[in-house]
């Protein structure tokens, strides 16, 4: 039995669909089992033995976290510790999702799992504390760090761009922050592959789609594909800007390019290029909207 935590979120929705499609025995919760409530988490039980707790829940409001650090830490650190305790108590393994924001983005080249974290904001610090609590409390854990997540559910960069392309004649996007987009469905596939394996190597792994880009290039391909699929039929000018021209409450890492070599080598998980993943997402968007 798999316990999926956070099944209403952007990633959780994708994992949930796959658990159902694969007919994997599971139970799914979201705010109905508040992970910050230790009693609720440890008391949550099912007659069957749990094999995995998969945690897709989180406090993900990166900028708001600067103004409510207690809440971010309560969910991303203390709540995660409750899940680690529960997994240990129930004899289950824990798969948890973390973030590129644990790094400060000053490294040149790809971040390895062994690189020292140094988060610059509250969100990143709270997520790093969650990782630390897991490592301290349960040996049988897999922490998957991801970045630039998008998918059909929830607010994300691709959906924001598609909205702005309808509303504005000119859209400005930062071109000096580098990383890799991640289609939530591809990460969900990786999660399913890991939790259905016979043998597991525990520890921290990085997963995003392959290839390094910046937000402006990402937006340019979204626009190109949106035009191709007639999701946008009006003229929009896309302009590259610098981070300092688009100040945000929380600092963003200038480089959040994560190396995927470890997850590929250990689990044999395929990682497709971000352009290919985006193309398949936009195809799906077009077919759902009746425009192809
Ligand atoms: N989005 C990204 O670009 C990105 C990048 C890197 C890493 N990540 C990580 O990837 C994971 C999935 O992100 P996501 O974007 O799919 O997140 P999301 O859409 O914000 O989903 C998180 C879910 O957890 C729920 N939740 C919040 N507090 C909870 C609590 N106390 N108890 C139980 N459930 C709670 C949320 O409910 P409410 O919505 O009602 O609060 C929501 O349904 C997270 O660990 C995130 O840190 C995300």
PDB file of C-alpha atoms in Angstrom, residues 9-285:
ATOM      1  CA  UNK A   9      -1.174  19.614  -5.920  1.00  0.00           C
ATOM      2  CA  UNK A  10       0.413  20.047  -9.347  1.00  0.00           C
ATOM      3  CA  UNK A  11       2.719  17.049  -8.977  1.00  0.00           C
ATOM      4  CA  UNK A  12       0.468  15.071  -6.638  1.00  0.00           C
ATOM      5  CA  UNK A  13      -2.317  15.078  -9.264  1.00  0.00           C
ATOM      6  CA  UNK A  14       0.017  13.459 -11.804  1.00  0.00           C
ATOM      7  CA  UNK A  15       1.240  10.820  -9.356  1.00  0.00           C
ATOM      8  CA  UNK A  16      -2.365  10.107  -8.357  1.00  0.00           C
ATOM      9  CA  UNK A  17      -3.404   9.533 -12.003  1.00  0.00           C
ATOM     10  CA  UNK A  18      -0.555   7.082 -12.465  1.00  0.00           C
ATOM     11  CA  UNK A  19      -1.273   5.141  -9.263  1.00  0.00           C
ATOM     12  CA  UNK A  20      -4.842   4.716 -10.458  1.00  0.00           C
ATOM     13  CA  UNK A  21      -3.915   3.883 -14.050  1.00  0.00           C
ATOM     14  CA  UNK A  22      -1.364   1.295 -12.908  1.00  0.00           C
ATOM     15  CA  UNK A  23      -3.846  -0.069 -10.328  1.00  0.00           C
ATOM     16  CA  UNK A  24      -1.243   0.252  -7.593  1.00  0.00           C
ATOM     17  CA  UNK A  25      -2.819  -0.120  -4.193  1.00  0.00           C
ATOM     18  CA  UNK A  26      -2.865   3.337  -2.651  1.00  0.00           C
ATOM     19  CA  UNK A  27      -4.528   5.824  -0.392  1.00  0.00           C
ATOM     20  CA  UNK A  28      -4.324   9.558  -1.122  1.00  0.00           C
ATOM     21  CA  UNK A  29      -4.675  12.552   1.165  1.00  0.00           C
ATOM     22  CA  UNK A  30      -4.136  16.303   1.002  1.00  0.00           C
ATOM     23  CA  UNK A  31      -5.290  18.927   3.519  1.00  0.00           C
ATOM     24  CA  UNK A  32      -7.658  16.312   5.013  1.00  0.00           C
ATOM     25  CA  UNK A  33      -4.598  14.881   6.787  1.00  0.00           C
ATOM     26  CA  UNK A  34      -2.661  17.991   7.800  1.00  0.00           C
ATOM     27  CA  UNK A  35       0.998  16.953   7.857  1.00  0.00           C
ATOM     28  CA  UNK A  36       1.742  19.537  10.553  1.00  0.00           C
ATOM     29  CA  UNK A  37      -0.535  17.613  12.937  1.00  0.00           C
ATOM     30  CA  UNK A  38       1.686  14.885  14.350  1.00  0.00           C
ATOM     31  CA  UNK A  39      -1.212  12.922  15.847  1.00  0.00           C
ATOM     32  CA  UNK A  40      -3.198  13.030  12.610  1.00  0.00           C
ATOM     33  CA  UNK A  41      -0.195  11.796  10.639  1.00  0.00           C
ATOM     34  CA  UNK A  42       0.840   9.011  12.995  1.00  0.00           C
ATOM     35  CA  UNK A  43      -2.781   8.021  13.638  1.00  0.00           C
ATOM     36  CA  UNK A  44      -3.605   7.841   9.941  1.00  0.00           C
ATOM     37  CA  UNK A  45      -3.882   4.176   9.261  1.00  0.00           C
ATOM     38  CA  UNK A  46      -5.046   1.699   6.767  1.00  0.00           C
ATOM     39  CA  UNK A  47      -5.580  -2.015   7.300  1.00  0.00           C
ATOM     40  CA  UNK A  48      -2.849  -2.936   4.788  1.00  0.00           C
ATOM     41  CA  UNK A  49       0.834  -2.518   5.499  1.00  0.00           C
ATOM     42  CA  UNK A  50       2.372   0.605   4.012  1.00  0.00           C
ATOM     43  CA  UNK A  51       5.281   0.131   1.627  1.00  0.00           C
ATOM     44  CA  UNK A  52       5.864   3.808   0.774  1.00  0.00           C
ATOM     45  CA  UNK A  53       4.808   7.258   1.856  1.00  0.00           C
ATOM     46  CA  UNK A  54       5.164   9.555  -1.182  1.00  0.00           C
ATOM     47  CA  UNK A  55       5.138  13.197  -0.142  1.00  0.00           C
ATOM     48  CA  UNK A  56       4.063  15.684  -2.817  1.00  0.00           C
ATOM     49  CA  UNK A  57       2.616  18.135  -0.289  1.00  0.00           C
ATOM     50  CA  UNK A  58       4.470  21.332   0.534  1.00  0.00           C
ATOM     51  CA  UNK A  59       4.271  25.030   1.193  1.00  0.00           C
ATOM     52  CA  UNK A  60       5.298  26.310  -2.257  1.00  0.00           C
ATOM     53  CA  UNK A  61       4.631  30.089  -2.130  1.00  0.00           C
ATOM     54  CA  UNK A  62       8.270  31.138  -2.584  1.00  0.00           C
ATOM     55  CA  UNK A  63       7.759  34.912  -2.203  1.00  0.00           C
ATOM     56  CA  UNK A  64       5.079  34.745   0.499  1.00  0.00           C
ATOM     57  CA  UNK A  65       7.382  32.532   2.554  1.00  0.00           C
ATOM     58  CA  UNK A  66       9.590  35.587   3.196  1.00  0.00           C
ATOM     59  CA  UNK A  67       6.686  37.103   5.172  1.00  0.00           C
ATOM     60  CA  UNK A  68       5.472  33.934   6.893  1.00  0.00           C
ATOM     61  CA  UNK A  69       8.574  31.875   7.663  1.00  0.00           C
ATOM     62  CA  UNK A  70       6.918  30.070  10.606  1.00  0.00           C
ATOM     63  CA  UNK A  71       4.225  28.653   8.314  1.00  0.00           C
ATOM     64  CA  UNK A  72       6.756  27.616   5.646  1.00  0.00           C
ATOM     65  CA  UNK A  73       8.897  25.827   8.255  1.00  0.00           C
ATOM     66  CA  UNK A  74       5.854  24.271   9.947  1.00  0.00           C
ATOM     67  CA  UNK A  75       4.856  22.556   6.682  1.00  0.00           C
ATOM     68  CA  UNK A  76       8.161  22.032   4.843  1.00  0.00           C
ATOM     69  CA  UNK A  77      10.254  21.074   7.869  1.00  0.00           C
ATOM     70  CA  UNK A  78       8.111  20.026  10.885  1.00  0.00           C
ATOM     71  CA  UNK A  79       5.392  18.458   8.716  1.00  0.00           C
ATOM     72  CA  UNK A  80       7.992  16.500   6.778  1.00  0.00           C
ATOM     73  CA  UNK A  81       9.544  15.319  10.051  1.00  0.00           C
ATOM     74  CA  UNK A  82       6.096  14.036  11.073  1.00  0.00           C
ATOM     75  CA  UNK A  83       5.978  12.040   7.842  1.00  0.00           C
ATOM     76  CA  UNK A  84       9.491  10.671   8.467  1.00  0.00           C
ATOM     77  CA  UNK A  85       8.474   9.597  11.988  1.00  0.00           C
ATOM     78  CA  UNK A  86       5.270   8.018  10.643  1.00  0.00           C
ATOM     79  CA  UNK A  87       7.148   6.155   7.891  1.00  0.00           C
ATOM     80  CA  UNK A  88       9.595   4.754  10.441  1.00  0.00           C
ATOM     81  CA  UNK A  89       6.811   3.816  12.859  1.00  0.00           C
ATOM     82  CA  UNK A  90       4.810   2.099  10.105  1.00  0.00           C
ATOM     83  CA  UNK A  91       7.818   0.312   8.574  1.00  0.00           C
ATOM     84  CA  UNK A  92       7.382   2.236   5.311  1.00  0.00           C
ATOM     85  CA  UNK A  93       9.900   3.969   3.075  1.00  0.00           C
ATOM     86  CA  UNK A  94       9.623   7.696   2.379  1.00  0.00           C
ATOM     87  CA  UNK A  95       9.901   9.356  -1.020  1.00  0.00           C
ATOM     88  CA  UNK A  96       9.984  13.129  -0.688  1.00  0.00           C
ATOM     89  CA  UNK A  97      10.246  15.999  -3.185  1.00  0.00           C
ATOM     90  CA  UNK A  98      12.700  18.814  -2.650  1.00  0.00           C
ATOM     91  CA  UNK A  99      13.969  21.706  -4.703  1.00  0.00           C
ATOM     92  CA  UNK A 100      16.786  23.445  -6.578  1.00  0.00           C
ATOM     93  CA  UNK A 101      16.216  26.360  -4.137  1.00  0.00           C
ATOM     94  CA  UNK A 102      18.374  24.552  -1.576  1.00  0.00           C
ATOM     95  CA  UNK A 103      21.287  25.907  -3.666  1.00  0.00           C
ATOM     96  CA  UNK A 104      22.351  29.539  -3.922  1.00  0.00           C
ATOM     97  CA  UNK A 105      22.836  29.316  -7.701  1.00  0.00           C
ATOM     98  CA  UNK A 106      26.403  30.614  -7.668  1.00  0.00           C
ATOM     99  CA  UNK A 107      28.005  27.428  -8.982  1.00  0.00           C
ATOM    100  CA  UNK A 108      29.018  27.299 -12.618  1.00  0.00           C
ATOM    101  CA  UNK A 109      27.892  24.064 -14.240  1.00  0.00           C
ATOM    102  CA  UNK A 110      25.515  21.387 -13.057  1.00  0.00           C
ATOM    103  CA  UNK A 111      24.694  20.918  -9.372  1.00  0.00           C
ATOM    104  CA  UNK A 112      25.473  17.439  -8.069  1.00  0.00           C
ATOM    105  CA  UNK A 113      23.657  15.776  -5.173  1.00  0.00           C
ATOM    106  CA  UNK A 114      26.899  16.082  -3.190  1.00  0.00           C
ATOM    107  CA  UNK A 115      27.225  19.860  -3.626  1.00  0.00           C
ATOM    108  CA  UNK A 116      26.757  21.745  -0.365  1.00  0.00           C
ATOM    109  CA  UNK A 117      23.341  23.418  -0.128  1.00  0.00           C
ATOM    110  CA  UNK A 118      23.167  27.104   0.735  1.00  0.00           C
ATOM    111  CA  UNK A 119      19.621  28.390   0.287  1.00  0.00           C
ATOM    112  CA  UNK A 120      19.114  32.150  -0.078  1.00  0.00           C
ATOM    113  CA  UNK A 121      15.479  32.417   0.969  1.00  0.00           C
ATOM    114  CA  UNK A 122      12.984  31.166   3.536  1.00  0.00           C
ATOM    115  CA  UNK A 123      11.377  28.643   1.174  1.00  0.00           C
ATOM    116  CA  UNK A 124      14.743  27.060   0.307  1.00  0.00           C
ATOM    117  CA  UNK A 125      15.799  27.014   3.962  1.00  0.00           C
ATOM    118  CA  UNK A 126      12.533  25.374   5.012  1.00  0.00           C
ATOM    119  CA  UNK A 127      12.875  22.725   2.289  1.00  0.00           C
ATOM    120  CA  UNK A 128      16.485  22.068   3.270  1.00  0.00           C
ATOM    121  CA  UNK A 129      15.419  21.616   6.902  1.00  0.00           C
ATOM    122  CA  UNK A 130      12.854  19.058   5.692  1.00  0.00           C
ATOM    123  CA  UNK A 131      15.654  17.149   3.931  1.00  0.00           C
ATOM    124  CA  UNK A 132      17.773  17.247   7.104  1.00  0.00           C
ATOM    125  CA  UNK A 133      14.916  15.960   9.269  1.00  0.00           C
ATOM    126  CA  UNK A 134      14.374  13.074   6.839  1.00  0.00           C
ATOM    127  CA  UNK A 135      18.056  12.108   6.847  1.00  0.00           C
ATOM    128  CA  UNK A 136      18.105  12.260  10.662  1.00  0.00           C
ATOM    129  CA  UNK A 137      14.955  10.216  11.177  1.00  0.00           C
ATOM    130  CA  UNK A 138      14.598   7.569   8.496  1.00  0.00           C
ATOM    131  CA  UNK A 139      17.330   5.687   6.636  1.00  0.00           C
ATOM    132  CA  UNK A 140      15.014   4.275   3.986  1.00  0.00           C
ATOM    133  CA  UNK A 141      14.346   7.533   2.156  1.00  0.00           C
ATOM    134  CA  UNK A 142      14.557   8.871  -1.380  1.00  0.00           C
ATOM    135  CA  UNK A 143      14.692  12.650  -1.730  1.00  0.00           C
ATOM    136  CA  UNK A 144      14.087  13.863  -5.290  1.00  0.00           C
ATOM    137  CA  UNK A 145      15.122  17.456  -5.924  1.00  0.00           C
ATOM    138  CA  UNK A 146      13.398  19.036  -8.891  1.00  0.00           C
ATOM    139  CA  UNK A 147      13.032  22.488 -10.479  1.00  0.00           C
ATOM    140  CA  UNK A 148      10.825  24.665 -12.703  1.00  0.00           C
ATOM    141  CA  UNK A 149       7.855  22.302 -12.436  1.00  0.00           C
ATOM    142  CA  UNK A 150       4.843  22.727 -14.736  1.00  0.00           C
ATOM    143  CA  UNK A 151       1.840  20.644 -15.696  1.00  0.00           C
ATOM    144  CA  UNK A 152      -1.879  20.761 -16.360  1.00  0.00           C
ATOM    145  CA  UNK A 153      -2.875  21.290 -12.704  1.00  0.00           C
ATOM    146  CA  UNK A 154      -2.059  24.319 -10.583  1.00  0.00           C
ATOM    147  CA  UNK A 155      -0.343  27.637 -11.217  1.00  0.00           C
ATOM    148  CA  UNK A 156       2.936  27.437 -13.101  1.00  0.00           C
ATOM    149  CA  UNK A 157       5.119  29.314 -15.580  1.00  0.00           C
ATOM    150  CA  UNK A 158       3.707  27.717 -18.746  1.00  0.00           C
ATOM    151  CA  UNK A 159       0.116  28.421 -17.786  1.00  0.00           C
ATOM    152  CA  UNK A 160       1.027  31.966 -16.714  1.00  0.00           C
ATOM    153  CA  UNK A 161       2.746  32.611 -20.063  1.00  0.00           C
ATOM    154  CA  UNK A 162      -0.249  31.283 -21.999  1.00  0.00           C
ATOM    155  CA  UNK A 163      -2.502  33.656 -20.053  1.00  0.00           C
ATOM    156  CA  UNK A 164      -0.180  36.648 -20.548  1.00  0.00           C
ATOM    157  CA  UNK A 165       0.063  35.947 -24.296  1.00  0.00           C
ATOM    158  CA  UNK A 166      -3.732  36.409 -24.416  1.00  0.00           C
ATOM    159  CA  UNK A 167      -3.746  39.553 -22.292  1.00  0.00           C
ATOM    160  CA  UNK A 168      -0.666  41.565 -23.299  1.00  0.00           C
ATOM    161  CA  UNK A 169       1.030  42.841 -26.432  1.00  0.00           C
ATOM    162  CA  UNK A 170       4.427  42.658 -24.797  1.00  0.00           C
ATOM    163  CA  UNK A 171       5.725  40.147 -22.270  1.00  0.00           C
ATOM    164  CA  UNK A 172       9.090  40.581 -20.528  1.00  0.00           C
ATOM    165  CA  UNK A 173      10.873  37.514 -19.214  1.00  0.00           C
ATOM    166  CA  UNK A 174      14.170  37.147 -17.367  1.00  0.00           C
ATOM    167  CA  UNK A 175      16.982  35.742 -19.470  1.00  0.00           C
ATOM    168  CA  UNK A 176      19.746  35.476 -16.883  1.00  0.00           C
ATOM    169  CA  UNK A 177      18.435  32.671 -14.674  1.00  0.00           C
ATOM    170  CA  UNK A 178      19.433  29.256 -15.946  1.00  0.00           C
ATOM    171  CA  UNK A 179      17.998  25.820 -15.249  1.00  0.00           C
ATOM    172  CA  UNK A 180      15.803  23.086 -16.656  1.00  0.00           C
ATOM    173  CA  UNK A 181      12.018  22.888 -16.826  1.00  0.00           C
ATOM    174  CA  UNK A 182      10.332  19.746 -15.523  1.00  0.00           C
ATOM    175  CA  UNK A 183       7.062  18.343 -16.819  1.00  0.00           C
ATOM    176  CA  UNK A 184       5.188  17.152 -13.713  1.00  0.00           C
ATOM    177  CA  UNK A 185       4.099  13.998 -15.568  1.00  0.00           C
ATOM    178  CA  UNK A 186       7.725  13.053 -16.296  1.00  0.00           C
ATOM    179  CA  UNK A 187       8.651  13.453 -12.639  1.00  0.00           C
ATOM    180  CA  UNK A 188       5.564  11.424 -11.670  1.00  0.00           C
ATOM    181  CA  UNK A 189       6.715   8.659 -14.044  1.00  0.00           C
ATOM    182  CA  UNK A 190      10.138   8.684 -12.342  1.00  0.00           C
ATOM    183  CA  UNK A 191       8.471   8.436  -8.911  1.00  0.00           C
ATOM    184  CA  UNK A 192       6.391   5.451 -10.016  1.00  0.00           C
ATOM    185  CA  UNK A 193       9.470   3.743 -11.458  1.00  0.00           C
ATOM    186  CA  UNK A 194      11.314   4.152  -8.167  1.00  0.00           C
ATOM    187  CA  UNK A 195       8.538   2.979  -5.859  1.00  0.00           C
ATOM    188  CA  UNK A 196       7.761  -0.080  -7.981  1.00  0.00           C
ATOM    189  CA  UNK A 197      11.363  -1.349  -8.072  1.00  0.00           C
ATOM    190  CA  UNK A 198      12.464  -4.468  -6.239  1.00  0.00           C
ATOM    191  CA  UNK A 199      15.723  -2.954  -5.050  1.00  0.00           C
ATOM    192  CA  UNK A 200      16.239   0.607  -3.971  1.00  0.00           C
ATOM    193  CA  UNK A 201      19.288   2.727  -3.412  1.00  0.00           C
ATOM    194  CA  UNK A 202      18.334   5.368  -0.859  1.00  0.00           C
ATOM    195  CA  UNK A 203      19.543   8.964  -0.735  1.00  0.00           C
ATOM    196  CA  UNK A 204      19.226  12.234  -2.627  1.00  0.00           C
ATOM    197  CA  UNK A 205      18.659  12.342  -6.402  1.00  0.00           C
ATOM    198  CA  UNK A 206      18.075  15.150  -8.889  1.00  0.00           C
ATOM    199  CA  UNK A 207      15.361  15.012 -11.540  1.00  0.00           C
ATOM    200  CA  UNK A 208      14.358  17.621 -14.128  1.00  0.00           C
ATOM    201  CA  UNK A 209      13.970  17.361 -17.866  1.00  0.00           C
ATOM    202  CA  UNK A 210      17.271  17.384 -19.756  1.00  0.00           C
ATOM    203  CA  UNK A 211      18.990  20.459 -21.157  1.00  0.00           C
ATOM    204  CA  UNK A 212      19.869  23.859 -19.809  1.00  0.00           C
ATOM    205  CA  UNK A 213      17.896  26.975 -20.669  1.00  0.00           C
ATOM    206  CA  UNK A 214      16.682  30.280 -19.232  1.00  0.00           C
ATOM    207  CA  UNK A 215      13.153  31.558 -18.605  1.00  0.00           C
ATOM    208  CA  UNK A 216      13.190  33.748 -21.736  1.00  0.00           C
ATOM    209  CA  UNK A 217      14.140  30.830 -23.998  1.00  0.00           C
ATOM    210  CA  UNK A 218      11.539  28.683 -22.242  1.00  0.00           C
ATOM    211  CA  UNK A 219       8.877  31.360 -22.851  1.00  0.00           C
ATOM    212  CA  UNK A 220       9.963  31.693 -26.509  1.00  0.00           C
ATOM    213  CA  UNK A 221       9.332  28.000 -27.160  1.00  0.00           C
ATOM    214  CA  UNK A 222       5.995  28.174 -25.296  1.00  0.00           C
ATOM    215  CA  UNK A 223       4.973  31.024 -27.603  1.00  0.00           C
ATOM    216  CA  UNK A 224       6.178  29.217 -30.729  1.00  0.00           C
ATOM    217  CA  UNK A 225       4.280  26.044 -29.826  1.00  0.00           C
ATOM    218  CA  UNK A 226       1.196  27.990 -28.731  1.00  0.00           C
ATOM    219  CA  UNK A 227       1.119  29.636 -32.163  1.00  0.00           C
ATOM    220  CA  UNK A 228       1.647  26.309 -33.917  1.00  0.00           C
ATOM    221  CA  UNK A 229      -1.337  24.836 -32.062  1.00  0.00           C
ATOM    222  CA  UNK A 230      -3.472  27.979 -32.447  1.00  0.00           C
ATOM    223  CA  UNK A 231      -3.612  28.427 -28.688  1.00  0.00           C
ATOM    224  CA  UNK A 232      -2.437  32.007 -29.379  1.00  0.00           C
ATOM    225  CA  UNK A 233      -3.405  33.717 -32.618  1.00  0.00           C
ATOM    226  CA  UNK A 234      -2.453  37.316 -31.792  1.00  0.00           C
ATOM    227  CA  UNK A 235       0.829  39.195 -32.040  1.00  0.00           C
ATOM    228  CA  UNK A 236       2.890  39.197 -28.840  1.00  0.00           C
ATOM    229  CA  UNK A 237       6.346  40.672 -28.415  1.00  0.00           C
ATOM    230  CA  UNK A 238       8.584  38.729 -26.064  1.00  0.00           C
ATOM    231  CA  UNK A 239      11.439  40.720 -24.511  1.00  0.00           C
ATOM    232  CA  UNK A 240      14.441  39.360 -22.579  1.00  0.00           C
ATOM    233  CA  UNK A 241      15.154  41.252 -19.363  1.00  0.00           C
ATOM    234  CA  UNK A 242      17.586  40.954 -16.474  1.00  0.00           C
ATOM    235  CA  UNK A 243      16.656  39.707 -13.011  1.00  0.00           C
ATOM    236  CA  UNK A 244      17.265  43.174 -11.569  1.00  0.00           C
ATOM    237  CA  UNK A 245      14.509  44.524 -13.856  1.00  0.00           C
ATOM    238  CA  UNK A 246      12.019  42.049 -12.324  1.00  0.00           C
ATOM    239  CA  UNK A 247      12.571  42.234  -8.582  1.00  0.00           C
ATOM    240  CA  UNK A 248      10.878  39.563  -6.479  1.00  0.00           C
ATOM    241  CA  UNK A 249      10.453  39.278  -2.716  1.00  0.00           C
ATOM    242  CA  UNK A 250      12.645  36.139  -2.611  1.00  0.00           C
ATOM    243  CA  UNK A 251      15.920  35.800  -4.488  1.00  0.00           C
ATOM    244  CA  UNK A 252      15.994  33.198  -7.268  1.00  0.00           C
ATOM    245  CA  UNK A 253      19.131  31.135  -7.947  1.00  0.00           C
ATOM    246  CA  UNK A 254      20.886  32.381 -11.118  1.00  0.00           C
ATOM    247  CA  UNK A 255      21.887  28.804 -11.883  1.00  0.00           C
ATOM    248  CA  UNK A 256      19.675  25.922 -10.844  1.00  0.00           C
ATOM    249  CA  UNK A 257      20.858  23.439 -13.402  1.00  0.00           C
ATOM    250  CA  UNK A 258      20.751  20.016 -11.699  1.00  0.00           C
ATOM    251  CA  UNK A 259      22.811  17.045 -12.884  1.00  0.00           C
ATOM    252  CA  UNK A 260      20.680  13.964 -13.606  1.00  0.00           C
ATOM    253  CA  UNK A 261      23.605  11.555 -13.996  1.00  0.00           C
ATOM    254  CA  UNK A 262      22.987   9.846 -10.636  1.00  0.00           C
ATOM    255  CA  UNK A 263      19.298   9.051 -11.147  1.00  0.00           C
ATOM    256  CA  UNK A 264      20.019   7.822 -14.678  1.00  0.00           C
ATOM    257  CA  UNK A 265      22.875   5.583 -13.528  1.00  0.00           C
ATOM    258  CA  UNK A 266      21.253   4.201 -10.365  1.00  0.00           C
ATOM    259  CA  UNK A 267      17.648   3.751 -11.460  1.00  0.00           C
ATOM    260  CA  UNK A 268      18.032   3.714 -15.268  1.00  0.00           C
ATOM    261  CA  UNK A 269      15.378   6.418 -15.447  1.00  0.00           C
ATOM    262  CA  UNK A 270      15.139   8.052 -18.873  1.00  0.00           C
ATOM    263  CA  UNK A 271      15.218  11.844 -18.892  1.00  0.00           C
ATOM    264  CA  UNK A 272      13.887  13.457 -22.033  1.00  0.00           C
ATOM    265  CA  UNK A 273      14.887  16.910 -23.286  1.00  0.00           C
ATOM    266  CA  UNK A 274      12.813  19.793 -21.929  1.00  0.00           C
ATOM    267  CA  UNK A 275      11.818  20.840 -25.463  1.00  0.00           C
ATOM    268  CA  UNK A 276      10.333  17.395 -26.167  1.00  0.00           C
ATOM    269  CA  UNK A 277       8.446  17.379 -22.855  1.00  0.00           C
ATOM    270  CA  UNK A 278       7.081  20.876 -23.499  1.00  0.00           C
ATOM    271  CA  UNK A 279       6.000  19.875 -27.001  1.00  0.00           C
ATOM    272  CA  UNK A 280       4.028  16.912 -25.671  1.00  0.00           C
ATOM    273  CA  UNK A 281       2.437  19.096 -22.976  1.00  0.00           C
ATOM    274  CA  UNK A 282       1.390  21.708 -25.549  1.00  0.00           C
ATOM    275  CA  UNK A 283       0.010  18.959 -27.811  1.00  0.00           C
ATOM    276  CA  UNK A 284      -2.127  17.768 -24.902  1.00  0.00           C
ATOM    277  CA  UNK A 285      -3.262  21.321 -24.139  1.00  0.00           C
TER     278      UNK A 285
END
